[in-house]
Amino acid sequence: MAIEKYMAIAGLALCIFFVAEIITIFNYMSNSLLDDVILFEAKPKIFQFISMSVAPATIMFGVSFWLSKRYGSKLNGSLIALGGIVVLIGMGFAYSMIPNIDAKLIDDSIHITPILFMIVSIPIIIVGLRLFKTKLRKPKKNYLDDNF
């Protein structure tokens, strides 16, 4: 496998990691005792999760797309599109968990993050599907070569 395939796999893993982190923090905020979450703020943790997982995943997907855009790769395209689908479904599930969270713990980052990444996942899916459409290019014939 070439490096672009490994980068697409790493991007997919980071997308899964991000969705798991967001769902875990929302689950903690909805099911914990009030004494445990008095000193808890979600905004720094969410920003930390974004910078640790989905930002590097986007870079990985971008580099993987850039390396394979000339020849097209169904595997890379499917991995990139699958990463976008995972984020879309995961953020939809996280958004459905918001009504269960105590009102004292909800701030603007709780509402913005799922919606923002549902919107961001759609272009990622489109970029992944674009690799399906790319055709293999024939190599240029070297007319100056003497080998027949």
mmCIF file of N, CA and C in Angstrom:
data_model
loop_
_atom_site.group_PDB
_atom_site.id
_atom_site.type_symbol
_atom_site.label_atom_id
_atom_site.label_comp_id
_atom_site.label_asym_id
_atom_site.label_seq_id
_atom_site.Cartn_x
_atom_site.Cartn_y
_atom_site.Cartn_z
ATOM 1 N N MET A 1 0.838 -1.175 0.000
ATOM 2 C CA MET A 1 0.000 0.000 0.000
ATOM 3 C C MET A 1 0.888 1.244 0.000
ATOM 4 N N ALA A 2 0.444 2.244 -0.680
ATOM 5 C CA ALA A 2 1.184 3.496 -0.751
ATOM 6 C C ALA A 2 0.848 4.364 0.460
ATOM 7 N N ILE A 3 1.616 5.415 0.633
ATOM 8 C CA ILE A 3 1.463 6.269 1.819
ATOM 9 C C ILE A 3 0.104 6.953 1.868
ATOM 10 N N GLU A 4 -0.480 7.265 0.693
ATOM 11 C CA GLU A 4 -1.774 7.944 0.721
ATOM 12 C C GLU A 4 -2.874 7.056 1.285
ATOM 13 N N LYS A 5 -2.744 5.757 1.114
ATOM 14 C CA LYS A 5 -3.745 4.846 1.681
ATOM 15 C C LYS A 5 -3.599 4.776 3.197
ATOM 16 N N TYR A 6 -2.357 4.765 3.668
ATOM 17 C CA TYR A 6 -2.142 4.768 5.117
ATOM 18 C C TYR A 6 -2.639 6.071 5.742
ATOM 19 N N MET A 7 -2.466 7.168 5.039
ATOM 20 C CA MET A 7 -2.941 8.445 5.567
ATOM 21 C C MET A 7 -4.464 8.492 5.604
ATOM 22 N N ALA A 8 -5.123 7.902 4.610
ATOM 23 C CA ALA A 8 -6.588 7.850 4.620
ATOM 24 C C ALA A 8 -7.092 6.965 5.762
ATOM 25 N N ILE A 9 -6.393 5.868 6.028
ATOM 26 C CA ILE A 9 -6.769 4.996 7.147
ATOM 27 C C ILE A 9 -6.584 5.729 8.474
ATOM 28 N N ALA A 10 -5.479 6.477 8.604
ATOM 29 C CA ALA A 10 -5.249 7.247 9.832
ATOM 30 C C ALA A 10 -6.312 8.325 10.001
ATOM 31 N N GLY A 11 -6.717 8.977 8.903
ATOM 32 C CA GLY A 11 -7.773 9.984 8.980
ATOM 33 C C GLY A 11 -9.098 9.386 9.418
ATOM 34 N N LEU A 12 -9.415 8.199 8.901
ATOM 35 C CA LEU A 12 -10.642 7.516 9.310
ATOM 36 C C LEU A 12 -10.595 7.169 10.796
ATOM 37 N N ALA A 13 -9.440 6.682 11.256
ATOM 38 C CA ALA A 13 -9.302 6.346 12.684
ATOM 39 C C ALA A 13 -9.455 7.590 13.555
ATOM 40 N N LEU A 14 -8.908 8.719 13.114
ATOM 41 C CA LEU A 14 -9.040 9.951 13.879
ATOM 42 C C LEU A 14 -10.477 10.463 13.891
ATOM 43 N N CYS A 15 -11.219 10.247 12.819
ATOM 44 C CA CYS A 15 -12.636 10.618 12.798
ATOM 45 C C CYS A 15 -13.435 9.778 13.789
ATOM 46 N N ILE A 16 -13.167 8.495 13.822
ATOM 47 C CA ILE A 16 -13.838 7.612 14.779
ATOM 48 C C ILE A 16 -13.478 8.020 16.205
ATOM 49 N N PHE A 17 -12.216 8.370 16.408
ATOM 50 C CA PHE A 17 -11.740 8.826 17.707
ATOM 51 C C PHE A 17 -12.478 10.095 18.144
ATOM 52 N N PHE A 18 -12.667 11.036 17.236
ATOM 53 C CA PHE A 18 -13.358 12.287 17.554
ATOM 54 C C PHE A 18 -14.809 12.035 17.936
ATOM 55 N N VAL A 19 -15.493 11.223 17.164
ATOM 56 C CA VAL A 19 -16.900 10.932 17.459
ATOM 57 C C VAL A 19 -17.019 10.236 18.812
ATOM 58 N N ALA A 20 -16.109 9.306 19.101
ATOM 59 C CA ALA A 20 -16.143 8.613 20.391
ATOM 60 C C ALA A 20 -15.892 9.583 21.545
ATOM 61 N N GLU A 21 -14.986 10.537 21.350
ATOM 62 C CA GLU A 21 -14.711 11.516 22.408
ATOM 63 C C GLU A 21 -15.919 12.407 22.676
ATOM 64 N N ILE A 22 -16.545 12.902 21.625
ATOM 65 C CA ILE A 22 -17.688 13.797 21.805
ATOM 66 C C ILE A 22 -18.855 13.057 22.455
ATOM 67 N N ILE A 23 -19.128 11.846 21.999
ATOM 68 C CA ILE A 23 -20.217 11.070 22.594
ATOM 69 C C ILE A 23 -19.909 10.755 24.062
ATOM 70 N N THR A 24 -18.647 10.471 24.371
ATOM 71 C CA THR A 24 -18.268 10.186 25.754
ATOM 72 C C THR A 24 -18.459 11.403 26.652
ATOM 73 N N ILE A 25 -18.045 12.562 26.185
ATOM 74 C CA ILE A 25 -18.202 13.761 27.024
ATOM 75 C C ILE A 25 -19.675 14.132 27.187
ATOM 76 N N PHE A 26 -20.483 13.974 26.145
ATOM 77 C CA PHE A 26 -21.912 14.251 26.267
ATOM 78 C C PHE A 26 -22.574 13.241 27.202
ATOM 79 N N ASN A 27 -22.160 11.990 27.133
ATOM 80 C CA ASN A 27 -22.697 10.958 28.012
ATOM 81 C C ASN A 27 -22.309 11.247 29.464
ATOM 82 N N TYR A 28 -21.077 11.684 29.679
ATOM 83 C CA TYR A 28 -20.637 12.041 31.032
ATOM 84 C C TYR A 28 -21.449 13.205 31.580
ATOM 85 N N MET A 29 -21.706 14.180 30.745
ATOM 86 C CA MET A 29 -22.448 15.354 31.204
ATOM 87 C C MET A 29 -23.915 15.045 31.453
ATOM 88 N N SER A 30 -24.454 14.035 30.814
ATOM 89 C CA SER A 30 -25.869 13.720 31.020
ATOM 90 C C SER A 30 -26.098 12.682 32.111
ATOM 91 N N ASN A 31 -25.096 11.885 32.440
ATOM 92 C CA ASN A 31 -25.311 10.799 33.402
ATOM 93 C C ASN A 31 -24.522 10.926 34.696
ATOM 94 N N SER A 32 -23.752 11.964 34.884
ATOM 95 C CA SER A 32 -22.921 12.043 36.083
ATOM 96 C C SER A 32 -23.677 12.701 37.223
ATOM 97 N N LEU A 33 -23.121 12.537 38.405
ATOM 98 C CA LEU A 33 -23.686 13.204 39.577
ATOM 99 C C LEU A 33 -23.345 14.685 39.510
ATOM 100 N N LEU A 34 -24.186 15.509 40.051
ATOM 101 C CA LEU A 34 -23.975 16.955 39.973
ATOM 102 C C LEU A 34 -22.716 17.383 40.733
ATOM 103 N N ASP A 35 -22.355 16.667 41.796
ATOM 104 C CA ASP A 35 -21.163 17.027 42.562
ATOM 105 C C ASP A 35 -19.884 16.826 41.744
ATOM 106 N N ASP A 36 -19.907 15.849 40.835
ATOM 107 C CA ASP A 36 -18.713 15.560 40.038
ATOM 108 C C ASP A 36 -18.469 16.585 38.946
ATOM 109 N N VAL A 37 -19.497 17.218 38.480
ATOM 110 C CA VAL A 37 -19.358 18.096 37.323
ATOM 111 C C VAL A 37 -19.432 19.582 37.662
ATOM 112 N N ILE A 38 -19.337 19.927 38.937
ATOM 113 C CA ILE A 38 -19.384 21.339 39.315
ATOM 114 C C ILE A 38 -18.222 22.097 38.670
ATOM 115 N N LEU A 39 -17.036 21.535 38.697
ATOM 116 C CA LEU A 39 -15.856 22.202 38.152
ATOM 117 C C LEU A 39 -15.597 21.828 36.694
ATOM 118 N N PHE A 40 -16.559 21.251 36.055
ATOM 119 C CA PHE A 40 -16.368 20.769 34.690
ATOM 120 C C PHE A 40 -16.852 21.806 33.687
ATOM 121 N N GLU A 41 -15.991 22.120 32.728
ATOM 122 C CA GLU A 41 -16.358 22.980 31.616
ATOM 123 C C GLU A 41 -16.145 22.207 30.328
ATOM 124 N N ALA A 42 -17.120 22.230 29.475
ATOM 125 C CA ALA A 42 -17.046 21.432 28.253
ATOM 126 C C ALA A 42 -16.247 22.109 27.152
ATOM 127 N N LYS A 43 -16.258 23.433 27.098
ATOM 128 C CA LYS A 43 -15.630 24.148 25.988
ATOM 129 C C LYS A 43 -14.142 23.831 25.829
ATOM 130 N N PRO A 44 -13.311 23.860 26.898
ATOM 131 C CA PRO A 44 -11.892 23.522 26.693
ATOM 132 C C PRO A 44 -11.681 22.084 26.254
ATOM 133 N N LYS A 45 -12.485 21.180 26.785
ATOM 134 C CA LYS A 45 -12.350 19.773 26.398
ATOM 135 C C LYS A 45 -12.736 19.562 24.941
ATOM 136 N N ILE A 46 -13.796 20.209 24.498
ATOM 137 C CA ILE A 46 -14.226 20.054 23.108
ATOM 138 C C ILE A 46 -13.174 20.632 22.170
ATOM 139 N N PHE A 47 -12.615 21.789 22.512
ATOM 140 C CA PHE A 47 -11.551 22.359 21.684
ATOM 141 C C PHE A 47 -10.321 21.454 21.668
ATOM 142 N N GLN A 48 -10.033 20.832 22.781
ATOM 143 C CA GLN A 48 -8.923 19.884 22.844
ATOM 144 C C GLN A 48 -9.194 18.674 21.951
ATOM 145 N N PHE A 49 -10.415 18.158 21.985
ATOM 146 C CA PHE A 49 -10.758 17.012 21.147
ATOM 147 C C PHE A 49 -10.695 17.372 19.668
ATOM 148 N N ILE A 50 -11.113 18.583 19.328
ATOM 149 C CA ILE A 50 -11.052 19.018 17.930
ATOM 150 C C ILE A 50 -9.606 19.089 17.474
ATOM 151 N N SER A 51 -8.743 19.676 18.298
ATOM 152 C CA SER A 51 -7.349 19.831 17.885
ATOM 153 C C SER A 51 -6.581 18.514 17.913
ATOM 154 N N MET A 52 -7.034 17.543 18.704
ATOM 155 C CA MET A 52 -6.338 16.258 18.769
ATOM 156 C C MET A 52 -6.782 15.277 17.694
ATOM 157 N N SER A 53 -7.998 15.411 17.196
ATOM 158 C CA SER A 53 -8.489 14.338 16.340
ATOM 159 C C SER A 53 -9.015 14.812 14.997
ATOM 160 N N VAL A 54 -10.001 15.660 14.962
ATOM 161 C CA VAL A 54 -10.640 15.953 13.682
ATOM 162 C C VAL A 54 -9.816 16.929 12.840
ATOM 163 N N ALA A 55 -9.044 17.819 13.450
ATOM 164 C CA ALA A 55 -8.177 18.699 12.666
ATOM 165 C C ALA A 55 -7.058 17.900 11.982
ATOM 166 N N PRO A 56 -6.353 17.009 12.693
ATOM 167 C CA PRO A 56 -5.375 16.175 11.988
ATOM 168 C C PRO A 56 -6.019 15.219 10.979
ATOM 169 N N ALA A 57 -7.242 14.770 11.259
ATOM 170 C CA ALA A 57 -7.927 13.895 10.293
ATOM 171 C C ALA A 57 -8.196 14.628 8.992
ATOM 172 N N THR A 58 -8.588 15.896 9.094
ATOM 173 C CA THR A 58 -8.828 16.687 7.896
ATOM 174 C C THR A 58 -7.538 16.879 7.107
ATOM 175 N N ILE A 59 -6.438 17.100 7.806
ATOM 176 C CA ILE A 59 -5.144 17.231 7.132
ATOM 177 C C ILE A 59 -4.755 15.916 6.476
ATOM 178 N N MET A 60 -4.965 14.815 7.159
ATOM 179 C CA MET A 60 -4.650 13.498 6.590
ATOM 180 C C MET A 60 -5.480 13.232 5.336
ATOM 181 N N PHE A 61 -6.768 13.534 5.400
ATOM 182 C CA PHE A 61 -7.624 13.348 4.232
ATOM 183 C C PHE A 61 -7.195 14.252 3.087
ATOM 184 N N GLY A 62 -6.836 15.478 3.398
ATOM 185 C CA GLY A 62 -6.414 16.406 2.350
ATOM 186 C C GLY A 62 -5.144 15.955 1.655
ATOM 187 N N VAL A 63 -4.169 15.511 2.423
ATOM 188 C CA VAL A 63 -2.915 15.035 1.824
ATOM 189 C C VAL A 63 -3.156 13.755 1.042
ATOM 190 N N SER A 64 -3.967 12.866 1.574
ATOM 191 C CA SER A 64 -4.281 11.626 0.858
ATOM 192 C C SER A 64 -4.991 11.918 -0.456
ATOM 193 N N PHE A 65 -5.922 12.873 -0.438
ATOM 194 C CA PHE A 65 -6.609 13.253 -1.667
ATOM 195 C C PHE A 65 -5.636 13.877 -2.655
ATOM 196 N N TRP A 66 -4.772 14.739 -2.180
ATOM 197 C CA TRP A 66 -3.832 15.426 -3.048
ATOM 198 C C TRP A 66 -2.863 14.445 -3.711
ATOM 199 N N LEU A 67 -2.429 13.424 -2.954
ATOM 200 C CA LEU A 67 -1.497 12.447 -3.513
ATOM 201 C C LEU A 67 -2.162 11.513 -4.525
ATOM 202 N N SER A 68 -3.441 11.267 -4.386
ATOM 203 C CA SER A 68 -4.096 10.290 -5.262
ATOM 204 C C SER A 68 -5.079 10.916 -6.245
ATOM 205 N N LYS A 69 -5.121 12.230 -6.361
ATOM 206 C CA LYS A 69 -6.116 12.849 -7.243
ATOM 207 C C LYS A 69 -5.787 12.666 -8.715
ATOM 208 N N ARG A 70 -4.530 12.453 -9.074
ATOM 209 C CA ARG A 70 -4.172 12.290 -10.486
ATOM 210 C C ARG A 70 -4.609 10.945 -11.045
ATOM 211 N N TYR A 71 -4.452 9.905 -10.255
ATOM 212 C CA TYR A 71 -4.777 8.584 -10.767
ATOM 213 C C TYR A 71 -6.079 8.026 -10.227
ATOM 214 N N GLY A 72 -6.636 8.636 -9.205
ATOM 215 C CA GLY A 72 -7.893 8.147 -8.646
ATOM 216 C C GLY A 72 -7.682 6.874 -7.851
ATOM 217 N N SER A 73 -8.382 6.729 -6.794
ATOM 218 C CA SER A 73 -8.265 5.541 -5.962
ATOM 219 C C SER A 73 -9.605 5.292 -5.294
ATOM 220 N N LYS A 74 -10.199 4.168 -5.607
ATOM 221 C CA LYS A 74 -11.494 3.858 -4.999
ATOM 222 C C LYS A 74 -11.345 3.578 -3.512
ATOM 223 N N LEU A 75 -10.216 2.972 -3.112
ATOM 224 C CA LEU A 75 -9.999 2.709 -1.691
ATOM 225 C C LEU A 75 -9.842 4.017 -0.926
ATOM 226 N N ASN A 76 -9.010 4.929 -1.425
ATOM 227 C CA ASN A 76 -8.847 6.221 -0.752
ATOM 228 C C ASN A 76 -10.159 6.996 -0.731
ATOM 229 N N GLY A 77 -10.859 7.007 -1.846
ATOM 230 C CA GLY A 77 -12.140 7.705 -1.900
ATOM 231 C C GLY A 77 -13.146 7.143 -0.926
ATOM 232 N N SER A 78 -13.183 5.819 -0.829
ATOM 233 C CA SER A 78 -14.142 5.214 0.095
ATOM 234 C C SER A 78 -13.745 5.465 1.546
ATOM 235 N N LEU A 79 -12.449 5.488 1.852
ATOM 236 C CA LEU A 79 -12.017 5.772 3.224
ATOM 237 C C LEU A 79 -12.312 7.218 3.609
ATOM 238 N N ILE A 80 -12.078 8.143 2.689
ATOM 239 C CA ILE A 80 -12.360 9.551 2.971
ATOM 240 C C ILE A 80 -13.863 9.768 3.127
ATOM 241 N N ALA A 81 -14.647 9.191 2.223
ATOM 242 C CA ALA A 81 -16.107 9.329 2.318
ATOM 243 C C ALA A 81 -16.636 8.655 3.582
ATOM 244 N N LEU A 82 -16.070 7.518 3.943
ATOM 245 C CA LEU A 82 -16.494 6.829 5.167
ATOM 246 C C LEU A 82 -16.177 7.659 6.400
ATOM 247 N N GLY A 83 -15.046 8.351 6.398
ATOM 248 C CA GLY A 83 -14.724 9.250 7.513
ATOM 249 C C GLY A 83 -15.754 10.355 7.641
ATOM 250 N N GLY A 84 -16.172 10.928 6.519
ATOM 251 C CA GLY A 84 -17.211 11.952 6.557
ATOM 252 C C GLY A 84 -18.544 11.408 7.031
ATOM 253 N N ILE A 85 -18.879 10.201 6.613
ATOM 254 C CA ILE A 85 -20.137 9.575 7.033
ATOM 255 C C ILE A 85 -20.119 9.284 8.528
ATOM 256 N N VAL A 86 -18.974 8.820 9.035
ATOM 257 C CA VAL A 86 -18.850 8.542 10.469
ATOM 258 C C VAL A 86 -19.060 9.815 11.281
ATOM 259 N N VAL A 87 -18.444 10.913 10.834
ATOM 260 C CA VAL A 87 -18.607 12.179 11.550
ATOM 261 C C VAL A 87 -20.058 12.659 11.460
ATOM 262 N N LEU A 88 -20.679 12.528 10.293
ATOM 263 C CA LEU A 88 -22.063 12.971 10.122
ATOM 264 C C LEU A 88 -23.012 12.200 11.032
ATOM 265 N N ILE A 89 -22.915 10.890 11.039
ATOM 266 C CA ILE A 89 -23.796 10.072 11.875
ATOM 267 C C ILE A 89 -23.484 10.274 13.358
ATOM 268 N N GLY A 90 -22.199 10.328 13.705
ATOM 269 C CA GLY A 90 -21.809 10.508 15.103
ATOM 270 C C GLY A 90 -22.252 11.845 15.665
ATOM 271 N N MET A 91 -22.119 12.897 14.871
ATOM 272 C CA MET A 91 -22.544 14.214 15.353
ATOM 273 C C MET A 91 -24.071 14.312 15.405
ATOM 274 N N GLY A 92 -24.749 13.598 14.517
ATOM 275 C CA GLY A 92 -26.208 13.531 14.616
ATOM 276 C C GLY A 92 -26.645 12.861 15.909
ATOM 277 N N PHE A 93 -25.954 11.794 16.287
ATOM 278 C CA PHE A 93 -26.254 11.115 17.543
ATOM 279 C C PHE A 93 -25.913 12.002 18.738
ATOM 280 N N ALA A 94 -24.776 12.707 18.669
ATOM 281 C CA ALA A 94 -24.392 13.608 19.760
ATOM 282 C C ALA A 94 -25.393 14.754 19.902
ATOM 283 N N TYR A 95 -25.893 15.246 18.785
ATOM 284 C CA TYR A 95 -26.895 16.321 18.844
ATOM 285 C C TYR A 95 -28.187 15.827 19.494
ATOM 286 N N SER A 96 -28.505 14.558 19.286
ATOM 287 C CA SER A 96 -29.715 14.019 19.918
ATOM 288 C C SER A 96 -29.531 13.809 21.420
ATOM 289 N N MET A 97 -28.295 13.830 21.908
ATOM 290 C CA MET A 97 -28.033 13.665 23.338
ATOM 291 C C MET A 97 -28.127 14.981 24.111
ATOM 292 N N ILE A 98 -28.168 16.105 23.425
ATOM 293 C CA ILE A 98 -28.152 17.417 24.094
ATOM 294 C C ILE A 98 -29.342 17.622 25.037
ATOM 295 N N PRO A 99 -30.569 17.209 24.702
ATOM 296 C CA PRO A 99 -31.667 17.422 25.664
ATOM 297 C C PRO A 99 -31.488 16.685 26.993
ATOM 298 N N ASN A 100 -30.654 15.647 27.041
ATOM 299 C CA ASN A 100 -30.437 14.903 28.277
ATOM 300 C C ASN A 100 -29.425 15.565 29.202
ATOM 301 N N ILE A 101 -28.681 16.550 28.709
ATOM 302 C CA ILE A 101 -27.640 17.203 29.498
ATOM 303 C C ILE A 101 -28.291 18.244 30.411
ATOM 304 N N ASP A 102 -27.760 18.335 31.628
ATOM 305 C CA ASP A 102 -28.268 19.313 32.595
ATOM 306 C C ASP A 102 -28.067 20.725 32.047
ATOM 307 N N ALA A 103 -29.043 21.587 32.254
ATOM 308 C CA ALA A 103 -29.009 22.944 31.692
ATOM 309 C C ALA A 103 -27.851 23.775 32.236
ATOM 310 N N LYS A 104 -27.373 23.473 33.442
ATOM 311 C CA LYS A 104 -26.244 24.221 34.011
ATOM 312 C C LYS A 104 -24.948 23.960 33.251
ATOM 313 N N LEU A 105 -24.844 22.820 32.610
ATOM 314 C CA LEU A 105 -23.602 22.436 31.935
ATOM 315 C C LEU A 105 -23.568 22.814 30.457
ATOM 316 N N ILE A 106 -24.680 23.241 29.923
ATOM 317 C CA ILE A 106 -24.742 23.541 28.485
ATOM 318 C C ILE A 106 -24.218 24.951 28.234
ATOM 319 N N ASP A 107 -23.290 25.046 27.292
ATOM 320 C CA ASP A 107 -22.834 26.342 26.819
ATOM 321 C C ASP A 107 -22.898 26.339 25.291
ATOM 322 N N ASP A 108 -22.385 27.382 24.685
ATOM 323 C CA ASP A 108 -22.522 27.497 23.232
ATOM 324 C C ASP A 108 -21.744 26.428 22.470
ATOM 325 N N SER A 109 -20.647 25.937 23.035
ATOM 326 C CA SER A 109 -19.869 24.905 22.331
ATOM 327 C C SER A 109 -20.628 23.581 22.232
ATOM 328 N N ILE A 110 -21.504 23.322 23.195
ATOM 329 C CA ILE A 110 -22.295 22.091 23.164
ATOM 330 C C ILE A 110 -23.257 22.112 21.979
ATOM 331 N N HIS A 111 -23.855 23.251 21.699
ATOM 332 C CA HIS A 111 -24.802 23.360 20.593
ATOM 333 C C HIS A 111 -24.109 23.497 19.235
ATOM 334 N N ILE A 112 -22.991 24.217 19.196
ATOM 335 C CA ILE A 112 -22.341 24.523 17.917
ATOM 336 C C ILE A 112 -21.566 23.334 17.356
ATOM 337 N N THR A 113 -20.878 22.591 18.196
ATOM 338 C CA THR A 113 -19.973 21.539 17.722
ATOM 339 C C THR A 113 -20.670 20.481 16.869
ATOM 340 N N PRO A 114 -21.764 19.863 17.300
ATOM 341 C CA PRO A 114 -22.376 18.856 16.426
ATOM 342 C C PRO A 114 -22.880 19.423 15.104
ATOM 343 N N ILE A 115 -23.491 20.595 15.150
ATOM 344 C CA ILE A 115 -24.009 21.186 13.914
ATOM 345 C C ILE A 115 -22.868 21.550 12.977
ATOM 346 N N LEU A 116 -21.814 22.147 13.524
ATOM 347 C CA LEU A 116 -20.670 22.554 12.711
ATOM 348 C C LEU A 116 -20.029 21.360 12.012
ATOM 349 N N PHE A 117 -19.827 20.277 12.728
ATOM 350 C CA PHE A 117 -19.158 19.131 12.122
ATOM 351 C C PHE A 117 -20.089 18.285 11.262
ATOM 352 N N MET A 118 -21.392 18.406 11.440
ATOM 353 C CA MET A 118 -22.299 17.799 10.462
ATOM 354 C C MET A 118 -22.198 18.534 9.131
ATOM 355 N N ILE A 119 -22.060 19.858 9.196
ATOM 356 C CA ILE A 119 -21.899 20.644 7.973
ATOM 357 C C ILE A 119 -20.548 20.380 7.332
ATOM 358 N N VAL A 120 -19.486 20.272 8.141
ATOM 359 C CA VAL A 120 -18.134 20.048 7.618
ATOM 360 C C VAL A 120 -17.996 18.650 7.013
ATOM 361 N N SER A 121 -18.748 17.688 7.497
ATOM 362 C CA SER A 121 -18.604 16.320 6.997
ATOM 363 C C SER A 121 -19.128 16.158 5.572
ATOM 364 N N ILE A 122 -20.047 17.010 5.159
ATOM 365 C CA ILE A 122 -20.606 16.884 3.805
ATOM 366 C C ILE A 122 -19.557 17.153 2.731
ATOM 367 N N PRO A 123 -18.732 18.224 2.823
ATOM 368 C CA PRO A 123 -17.667 18.373 1.824
ATOM 369 C C PRO A 123 -16.629 17.250 1.861
ATOM 370 N N ILE A 124 -16.391 16.685 3.036
ATOM 371 C CA ILE A 124 -15.447 15.561 3.125
ATOM 372 C C ILE A 124 -15.990 14.368 2.344
ATOM 373 N N ILE A 125 -17.280 14.108 2.457
ATOM 374 C CA ILE A 125 -17.895 13.015 1.695
ATOM 375 C C ILE A 125 -17.797 13.300 0.206
ATOM 376 N N ILE A 126 -18.054 14.531 -0.191
ATOM 377 C CA ILE A 126 -17.989 14.889 -1.616
ATOM 378 C C ILE A 126 -16.579 14.732 -2.158
ATOM 379 N N VAL A 127 -15.570 15.152 -1.387
ATOM 380 C CA VAL A 127 -14.177 15.005 -1.818
ATOM 381 C C VAL A 127 -13.821 13.524 -1.948
ATOM 382 N N GLY A 128 -14.284 12.708 -1.028
ATOM 383 C CA GLY A 128 -14.019 11.277 -1.121
ATOM 384 C C GLY A 128 -14.669 10.653 -2.336
ATOM 385 N N LEU A 129 -15.889 11.054 -2.627
ATOM 386 C CA LEU A 129 -16.580 10.501 -3.790
ATOM 387 C C LEU A 129 -15.984 11.001 -5.102
ATOM 388 N N ARG A 130 -15.297 12.143 -5.053
ATOM 389 C CA ARG A 130 -14.659 12.665 -6.270
ATOM 390 C C ARG A 130 -13.544 11.746 -6.753
ATOM 391 N N LEU A 131 -12.904 11.016 -5.846
ATOM 392 C CA LEU A 131 -11.839 10.098 -6.253
ATOM 393 C C LEU A 131 -12.383 8.899 -7.027
ATOM 394 N N PHE A 132 -13.670 8.589 -6.859
ATOM 395 C CA PHE A 132 -14.269 7.510 -7.640
ATOM 396 C C PHE A 132 -14.372 7.887 -9.109
ATOM 397 N N LYS A 133 -14.564 9.176 -9.367
ATOM 398 C CA LYS A 133 -14.804 9.646 -10.723
ATOM 399 C C LYS A 133 -13.512 9.814 -11.535
ATOM 400 N N THR A 134 -12.386 9.959 -10.875
ATOM 401 C CA THR A 134 -11.124 10.199 -11.558
ATOM 402 C C THR A 134 -10.707 8.952 -12.324
ATOM 403 N N LYS A 135 -10.372 9.143 -13.585
ATOM 404 C CA LYS A 135 -9.948 8.037 -14.444
ATOM 405 C C LYS A 135 -8.432 7.926 -14.431
ATOM 406 N N LEU A 136 -7.956 6.727 -14.647
ATOM 407 C CA LEU A 136 -6.531 6.515 -14.763
ATOM 408 C C LEU A 136 -6.021 7.156 -16.050
ATOM 409 N N ARG A 137 -4.912 7.848 -15.942
ATOM 410 C CA ARG A 137 -4.318 8.458 -17.121
ATOM 411 C C ARG A 137 -3.297 7.520 -17.722
ATOM 412 N N LYS A 138 -3.260 7.506 -19.033
ATOM 413 C CA LYS A 138 -2.259 6.692 -19.710
ATOM 414 C C LYS A 138 -0.921 7.423 -19.641
ATOM 415 N N PRO A 139 0.157 6.674 -19.462
ATOM 416 C CA PRO A 139 1.455 7.342 -19.439
ATOM 417 C C PRO A 139 1.790 7.908 -20.815
ATOM 418 N N LYS A 140 2.509 9.009 -20.796
ATOM 419 C CA LYS A 140 2.902 9.629 -22.059
ATOM 420 C C LYS A 140 3.906 8.739 -22.774
ATOM 421 N N LYS A 141 3.733 8.624 -24.066
ATOM 422 C CA LYS A 141 4.638 7.809 -24.854
ATOM 423 C C LYS A 141 5.884 8.631 -25.172
ATOM 424 N N ASN A 142 7.013 8.020 -24.949
ATOM 425 C CA ASN A 142 8.266 8.691 -25.217
ATOM 426 C C ASN A 142 8.677 8.339 -26.650
ATOM 427 N N TYR A 143 8.531 9.293 -27.568
ATOM 428 C CA TYR A 143 8.829 9.044 -28.962
ATOM 429 C C TYR A 143 10.323 9.104 -29.247
ATOM 430 N N LEU A 144 11.108 9.579 -28.330
ATOM 431 C CA LEU A 144 12.546 9.647 -28.527
ATOM 432 C C LEU A 144 13.276 8.422 -28.045
ATOM 433 N N ASP A 145 12.545 7.499 -27.443
ATOM 434 C CA ASP A 145 13.155 6.283 -26.923
ATOM 435 C C ASP A 145 13.413 5.327 -28.077
ATOM 436 N N ASP A 146 14.602 4.733 -28.100
ATOM 437 C CA ASP A 146 14.977 3.830 -29.173
ATOM 438 C C ASP A 146 14.574 2.384 -28.947
ATOM 439 N N ASN A 147 14.087 2.056 -27.788
ATOM 440 C CA ASN A 147 13.666 0.694 -27.510
ATOM 441 C C ASN A 147 12.318 0.411 -28.146
ATOM 442 N N PHE A 148 12.256 -0.686 -28.894
ATOM 443 C CA PHE A 148 11.017 -1.046 -29.565
ATOM 444 C C PHE A 148 10.362 -2.201 -28.904
#
